[in-house]
mmCIF file of C-alpha atoms in Angstrom:
data_model
loop_
_atom_site.group_PDB
_atom_site.id
_atom_site.type_symbol
_atom_site.label_atom_id
_atom_site.label_comp_id
_atom_site.label_asym_id
_atom_site.label_seq_id
_atom_site.Cartn_x
_atom_site.Cartn_y
_atom_site.Cartn_z
ATOM 1 C CA MET A 1 36.041 -30.729 -7.132
ATOM 2 C CA ASN A 2 38.248 -30.388 -9.944
ATOM 3 C CA ARG A 3 38.061 -27.042 -11.963
ATOM 4 C CA LYS A 4 38.023 -27.173 -15.629
ATOM 5 C CA ARG A 5 39.140 -24.634 -17.294
ATOM 6 C CA TYR A 6 38.033 -23.772 -21.490
ATOM 7 C CA THR A 7 39.321 -21.601 -24.448
ATOM 8 C CA ILE A 8 37.617 -18.675 -25.202
ATOM 9 C CA ASP A 9 36.114 -20.392 -27.890
ATOM 10 C CA ASP A 10 33.925 -22.827 -25.751
ATOM 11 C CA TYR A 11 32.452 -19.709 -24.260
ATOM 12 C CA ASN A 12 32.149 -17.744 -27.814
ATOM 13 C CA LYS A 13 30.954 -20.073 -30.003
ATOM 14 C CA LYS A 14 27.317 -20.186 -30.588
ATOM 15 C CA GLU A 15 27.017 -24.085 -31.369
ATOM 16 C CA SER A 16 28.670 -24.386 -27.594
ATOM 17 C CA PHE A 17 24.733 -23.272 -26.443
ATOM 18 C CA GLU A 18 21.939 -24.646 -28.851
ATOM 19 C CA ASP A 19 21.704 -28.173 -27.417
ATOM 20 C CA ALA A 20 22.490 -26.827 -23.570
ATOM 21 C CA THR A 21 20.020 -26.713 -21.233
ATOM 22 C CA LYS A 22 19.645 -22.716 -21.037
ATOM 23 C CA PHE A 23 18.365 -20.669 -17.855
ATOM 24 C CA PHE A 24 17.341 -16.974 -18.596
ATOM 25 C CA ILE A 25 17.489 -15.587 -15.290
ATOM 26 C CA VAL A 26 15.624 -11.980 -15.004
ATOM 27 C CA TYR A 27 17.870 -10.373 -11.850
ATOM 28 C CA GLU A 28 16.609 -7.295 -9.857
ATOM 29 C CA GLY A 29 20.159 -6.184 -8.897
ATOM 30 C CA GLU A 30 23.939 -6.413 -10.058
ATOM 31 C CA LYS A 31 25.026 -8.660 -7.263
ATOM 32 C CA GLU A 32 22.848 -11.400 -8.204
ATOM 33 C CA LEU A 33 24.197 -10.993 -11.688
ATOM 34 C CA LYS A 34 27.647 -11.544 -10.489
ATOM 35 C CA TYR A 35 26.902 -14.481 -8.228
ATOM 36 C CA PHE A 36 25.093 -16.109 -11.052
ATOM 37 C CA GLY A 37 27.630 -15.440 -13.835
ATOM 38 C CA THR A 38 30.509 -16.835 -11.935
ATOM 39 C CA PHE A 39 28.802 -19.807 -11.130
ATOM 40 C CA ASN A 40 28.074 -20.595 -14.487
ATOM 41 C CA ASN A 41 31.551 -20.230 -15.119
ATOM 42 C CA LEU A 42 32.835 -22.141 -12.505
ATOM 43 C CA PHE A 43 30.233 -25.092 -12.357
ATOM 44 C CA PHE A 44 28.558 -25.490 -16.062
ATOM 45 C CA GLU A 45 30.147 -27.052 -18.928
ATOM 46 C CA PRO A 46 28.738 -24.428 -21.470
ATOM 47 C CA LYS A 47 27.515 -27.798 -24.122
ATOM 48 C CA LYS A 48 25.386 -28.893 -21.235
ATOM 49 C CA ALA A 49 24.217 -26.289 -19.207
ATOM 50 C CA SER A 50 24.355 -22.074 -19.099
ATOM 51 C CA ILE A 51 22.857 -19.288 -17.460
ATOM 52 C CA LEU A 52 22.117 -16.727 -19.531
ATOM 53 C CA HIS A 53 20.874 -13.206 -18.488
ATOM 54 C CA VAL A 54 18.195 -10.981 -18.894
ATOM 55 C CA LEU A 55 19.393 -7.118 -18.179
ATOM 56 C CA GLU A 56 18.044 -3.877 -18.144
ATOM 57 C CA LYS A 57 20.578 -3.035 -21.120
ATOM 58 C CA ASP A 58 19.153 -5.913 -22.947
ATOM 59 C CA THR A 59 15.418 -4.442 -23.081
ATOM 60 C CA ASN A 60 15.375 -0.437 -22.197
ATOM 61 C CA VAL A 61 12.992 -1.427 -19.364
ATOM 62 C CA ILE A 62 14.221 0.017 -16.139
ATOM 63 C CA GLY A 63 13.475 -0.580 -12.813
ATOM 64 C CA SER A 64 13.676 -3.313 -10.136
ATOM 65 C CA GLN A 65 9.595 -3.593 -9.442
ATOM 66 C CA PRO A 66 8.218 -7.244 -9.906
ATOM 67 C CA LYS A 67 5.878 -5.297 -12.661
ATOM 68 C CA LYS A 68 9.042 -4.457 -14.599
ATOM 69 C CA LEU A 69 10.902 -7.756 -14.426
ATOM 70 C CA ILE A 70 7.703 -9.068 -16.189
ATOM 71 C CA GLU A 71 7.909 -6.120 -19.032
ATOM 72 C CA ARG A 72 11.379 -7.128 -19.253
ATOM 73 C CA ALA A 73 11.050 -10.773 -19.920
ATOM 74 C CA LYS A 74 8.239 -10.230 -22.225
ATOM 75 C CA SER A 75 10.395 -7.762 -24.099
ATOM 76 C CA PHE A 76 13.251 -10.249 -23.633
ATOM 77 C CA ILE A 77 11.320 -12.837 -25.391
ATOM 78 C CA GLU A 78 9.456 -10.946 -27.845
ATOM 79 C CA ASN A 79 12.116 -8.517 -29.175
ATOM 80 C CA PRO A 80 15.833 -10.608 -28.405
ATOM 81 C CA PRO A 81 18.526 -8.730 -28.350
ATOM 82 C CA LYS A 82 20.697 -8.734 -31.469
ATOM 83 C CA ASN A 83 23.992 -9.618 -29.665
ATOM 84 C CA ILE A 84 22.868 -12.601 -27.296
ATOM 85 C CA LEU A 85 24.277 -15.980 -27.953
ATOM 86 C CA VAL A 86 20.992 -17.936 -28.618
ATOM 87 C CA THR A 87 17.442 -16.708 -29.476
ATOM 88 C CA PRO A 88 15.097 -16.884 -26.189
ATOM 89 C CA SER A 89 11.711 -18.626 -26.843
ATOM 90 C CA SER A 90 8.535 -18.719 -24.354
ATOM 91 C CA GLU A 91 9.694 -22.406 -23.849
ATOM 92 C CA ASP A 92 12.743 -21.906 -22.704
ATOM 93 C CA LYS A 93 13.464 -21.647 -18.410
ATOM 94 C CA PHE A 94 13.326 -18.481 -17.136
ATOM 95 C CA ARG A 95 13.841 -17.873 -13.468
ATOM 96 C CA PHE A 96 13.303 -14.231 -11.811
ATOM 97 C CA VAL A 97 15.454 -13.754 -8.758
ATOM 98 C CA LEU A 98 14.349 -10.644 -6.953
ATOM 99 C CA ASP A 99 14.048 -9.124 -3.291
ATOM 100 C CA VAL A 100 11.241 -8.303 -1.235
ATOM 101 C CA ASP A 101 12.015 -4.373 -0.432
ATOM 102 C CA GLU A 102 8.955 -2.143 -0.389
ATOM 103 C CA HIS A 103 7.607 -3.433 -3.568
ATOM 104 C CA PRO A 104 3.509 -3.976 -3.037
ATOM 105 C CA ILE A 105 2.687 -7.848 -2.565
ATOM 106 C CA LEU A 106 0.258 -7.209 -5.410
ATOM 107 C CA GLU A 107 3.124 -7.150 -7.677
ATOM 108 C CA PHE A 108 4.967 -10.284 -6.528
ATOM 109 C CA SER A 109 1.252 -12.179 -6.685
ATOM 110 C CA GLU A 110 1.400 -10.829 -10.483
ATOM 111 C CA LEU A 111 4.740 -12.293 -11.343
ATOM 112 C CA LYS A 112 4.060 -15.211 -10.027
ATOM 113 C CA GLN A 113 0.809 -15.706 -12.373
ATOM 114 C CA TYR A 114 3.195 -14.517 -15.188
ATOM 115 C CA CYS A 115 5.877 -17.441 -14.194
ATOM 116 C CA GLU A 116 2.769 -19.751 -14.270
ATOM 117 C CA SER A 117 1.644 -18.905 -17.860
ATOM 118 C CA LEU A 118 5.243 -19.613 -19.279
ATOM 119 C CA PHE A 119 6.305 -23.254 -20.501
ATOM 120 C CA ASP A 120 8.753 -23.638 -17.483
ATOM 121 C CA ALA A 121 9.278 -20.466 -15.255
ATOM 122 C CA ASN A 122 9.512 -19.755 -11.509
ATOM 123 C CA LEU A 123 10.547 -17.065 -9.050
ATOM 124 C CA PHE A 124 12.918 -17.084 -5.961
ATOM 125 C CA ILE A 125 12.308 -14.260 -3.365
ATOM 126 C CA SER A 126 14.730 -13.040 -0.785
ATOM 127 C CA ASN A 127 13.524 -11.679 2.564
ATOM 128 C CA PHE A 128 14.673 -8.819 3.145
ATOM 129 C CA CYS A 129 17.152 -9.179 0.325
ATOM 130 C CA PHE A 130 19.482 -10.912 -1.704
ATOM 131 C CA GLU A 131 22.378 -10.291 0.978
ATOM 132 C CA ILE A 132 20.493 -12.566 3.180
ATOM 133 C CA TRP A 133 20.867 -15.918 0.727
ATOM 134 C CA LEU A 134 24.668 -14.269 0.629
ATOM 135 C CA LEU A 135 24.476 -14.610 4.586
ATOM 136 C CA PHE A 136 23.663 -18.083 4.747
ATOM 137 C CA HIS A 137 26.954 -19.144 3.291
ATOM 138 C CA LEU A 138 28.631 -17.556 6.207
ATOM 139 C CA GLU A 139 26.133 -17.934 9.183
ATOM 140 C CA ASP A 140 23.041 -19.686 10.586
ATOM 141 C CA GLN A 141 19.918 -17.940 10.218
ATOM 142 C CA LYS A 142 19.755 -17.857 14.327
ATOM 143 C CA ASN A 143 22.856 -15.591 14.281
ATOM 144 C CA ILE A 144 21.695 -12.917 11.639
ATOM 145 C CA LYS A 145 20.615 -10.063 13.568
ATOM 146 C CA CYS A 146 19.275 -7.674 10.911
ATOM 147 C CA THR A 147 15.950 -6.425 10.542
ATOM 148 C CA ASN A 148 15.891 -4.762 7.195
ATOM 149 C CA SER A 149 17.581 -4.751 3.855
ATOM 150 C CA LYS A 150 20.503 -1.485 4.638
ATOM 151 C CA GLU A 151 21.172 -3.931 7.891
ATOM 152 C CA SER A 152 21.612 -6.967 5.703
ATOM 153 C CA LYS A 153 24.167 -4.987 3.945
ATOM 154 C CA THR A 154 25.991 -4.122 6.982
ATOM 155 C CA GLU A 155 25.945 -7.225 8.679
ATOM 156 C CA LEU A 156 27.008 -9.142 5.327
ATOM 157 C CA GLY A 157 30.141 -7.037 4.977
ATOM 158 C CA GLU A 158 30.810 -7.430 8.450
ATOM 159 C CA LYS A 159 30.814 -11.120 8.369
ATOM 160 C CA HIS A 160 32.903 -11.420 5.255
ATOM 161 C CA THR A 161 35.569 -9.688 6.579
ATOM 162 C CA LYS A 162 35.587 -11.704 9.635
ATOM 163 C CA SER A 163 35.501 -14.806 7.450
ATOM 164 C CA LYS A 164 38.727 -13.849 5.601
ATOM 165 C CA LEU A 165 37.145 -14.817 2.595
ATOM 166 C CA LYS A 166 39.290 -13.233 -0.616
ATOM 167 C CA ASN A 167 36.973 -12.056 -2.622
ATOM 168 C CA TYR A 168 33.349 -11.974 -3.915
ATOM 169 C CA PRO A 169 31.565 -13.572 -5.024
ATOM 170 C CA LYS A 170 34.239 -16.471 -6.068
ATOM 171 C CA GLY A 171 35.028 -16.921 -2.678
ATOM 172 C CA TYR A 172 31.439 -18.244 -1.908
ATOM 173 C CA LEU A 173 30.977 -20.384 -4.756
ATOM 174 C CA THR A 174 32.568 -23.714 -3.343
ATOM 175 C CA VAL A 175 30.722 -26.835 -3.069
ATOM 176 C CA GLU A 176 30.977 -26.758 0.695
ATOM 177 C CA TYR A 177 29.675 -22.812 1.052
ATOM 178 C CA ILE A 178 26.658 -23.335 -1.268
ATOM 179 C CA SER A 179 25.959 -26.756 0.520
ATOM 180 C CA LYS A 180 25.609 -25.019 3.657
ATOM 181 C CA ALA A 181 23.715 -22.257 2.447
ATOM 182 C CA ILE A 182 21.369 -24.630 1.075
ATOM 183 C CA GLU A 183 21.295 -26.458 4.234
ATOM 184 C CA ARG A 184 20.154 -23.310 6.168
ATOM 185 C CA GLY A 185 18.175 -22.226 3.315
ATOM 186 C CA ILE A 186 15.635 -25.317 4.071
ATOM 187 C CA ASP A 187 15.730 -25.067 7.787
ATOM 188 C CA ALA A 188 14.767 -21.193 7.459
ATOM 189 C CA ASP A 189 11.958 -22.117 5.237
ATOM 190 C CA LEU A 190 9.049 -22.251 7.582
ATOM 191 C CA ASN A 191 6.272 -21.898 4.398
ATOM 192 C CA ARG A 192 7.621 -24.073 1.615
ATOM 193 C CA ASN A 193 4.009 -24.067 0.020
ATOM 194 C CA ASP A 194 4.471 -20.289 -0.355
ATOM 195 C CA PHE A 195 6.527 -18.912 -3.272
ATOM 196 C CA PHE A 196 6.743 -15.767 -0.693
ATOM 197 C CA PRO A 197 9.711 -16.231 2.136
ATOM 198 C CA VAL A 198 9.156 -15.455 6.093
ATOM 199 C CA GLU A 199 11.350 -12.741 7.371
ATOM 200 C CA LYS A 200 15.069 -13.156 7.467
ATOM 201 C CA SER A 201 14.814 -16.279 4.871
ATOM 202 C CA THR A 202 14.936 -17.015 1.228
ATOM 203 C CA LYS A 203 13.684 -19.031 -1.540
ATOM 204 C CA VAL A 204 16.785 -18.953 -3.359
ATOM 205 C CA TYR A 205 18.115 -22.347 -2.359
ATOM 206 C CA LEU A 206 15.559 -23.739 -4.339
ATOM 207 C CA LEU A 207 17.011 -22.626 -7.566
ATOM 208 C CA MET A 208 20.480 -23.547 -6.491
ATOM 209 C CA GLN A 209 19.548 -27.216 -5.928
ATOM 210 C CA GLU A 210 18.110 -27.025 -9.514
ATOM 211 C CA LEU A 211 21.141 -25.646 -10.790
ATOM 212 C CA LEU A 212 23.474 -27.871 -9.080
ATOM 213 C CA GLN A 213 21.674 -30.813 -10.756
ATOM 214 C CA TYR A 214 22.887 -29.498 -14.232
ATOM 215 C CA SER A 215 26.729 -28.677 -13.140
ATOM 216 C CA ILE A 216 29.628 -30.674 -13.610
ATOM 217 C CA LEU A 217 28.841 -32.428 -10.093
ATOM 218 C CA ASN A 218 26.512 -34.340 -11.761
ATOM 219 C CA ASN A 219 27.627 -33.932 -14.926
ATOM 220 C CA PRO A 220 31.250 -34.776 -15.316
ATOM 221 C CA VAL A 221 33.245 -32.559 -18.514
ATOM 222 C CA GLU A 222 33.724 -34.843 -21.268
ATOM 223 C CA ASP A 223 37.892 -34.394 -22.842
ATOM 224 C CA PRO A 224 37.649 -30.905 -21.441
ATOM 225 C CA LYS A 225 40.358 -28.480 -23.302
ATOM 226 C CA ILE A 226 42.360 -27.421 -21.192
ATOM 227 C CA LEU A 227 44.485 -23.833 -21.592
#
């Protein structure tokens, strides 16, 4: 895939985003922000699609529990931060990305119900944590040994070093790595009708399939401005 480089104006002008398909992603942690933020810069033409981030600092709603993500999204919609490029509405695309951790199962159901109350929203859970999705870029599920979140992080570090990838997350964000991770995510998803993933699996592949539909892979950049 030919990478396009944009001028600073392409990313900073508000009008670049007004007619674009906007994904407001509500994150649980920093790894997710880096991954999807870099994906946004590599795969999206700003005038056609864009990922915008809903962070703790945007709302002062602190916490990674599902109920806190609900509060954060509500605050973000009802009282949008003044420094964001576009004003969100309840009719925009809201996507929630979070881990299983030790959160009560009931809270995940409440978050799912909240998503259903919005015009276009969904949640994507990784079990045990987001590192499972990252491991799928490097390894088949059958070869993943971890049994909890802490072990997932350790195993990812070991496999990342062994893979000799130069950096995270950019090294993971190639068509080849993403496609393989999606394939592994599909194979590992043994309860496709349930929003909650089985152990050592993730629903993030569904979000990536959706995002790729809006990427420059399917929507070539027209008359790109090259630095």
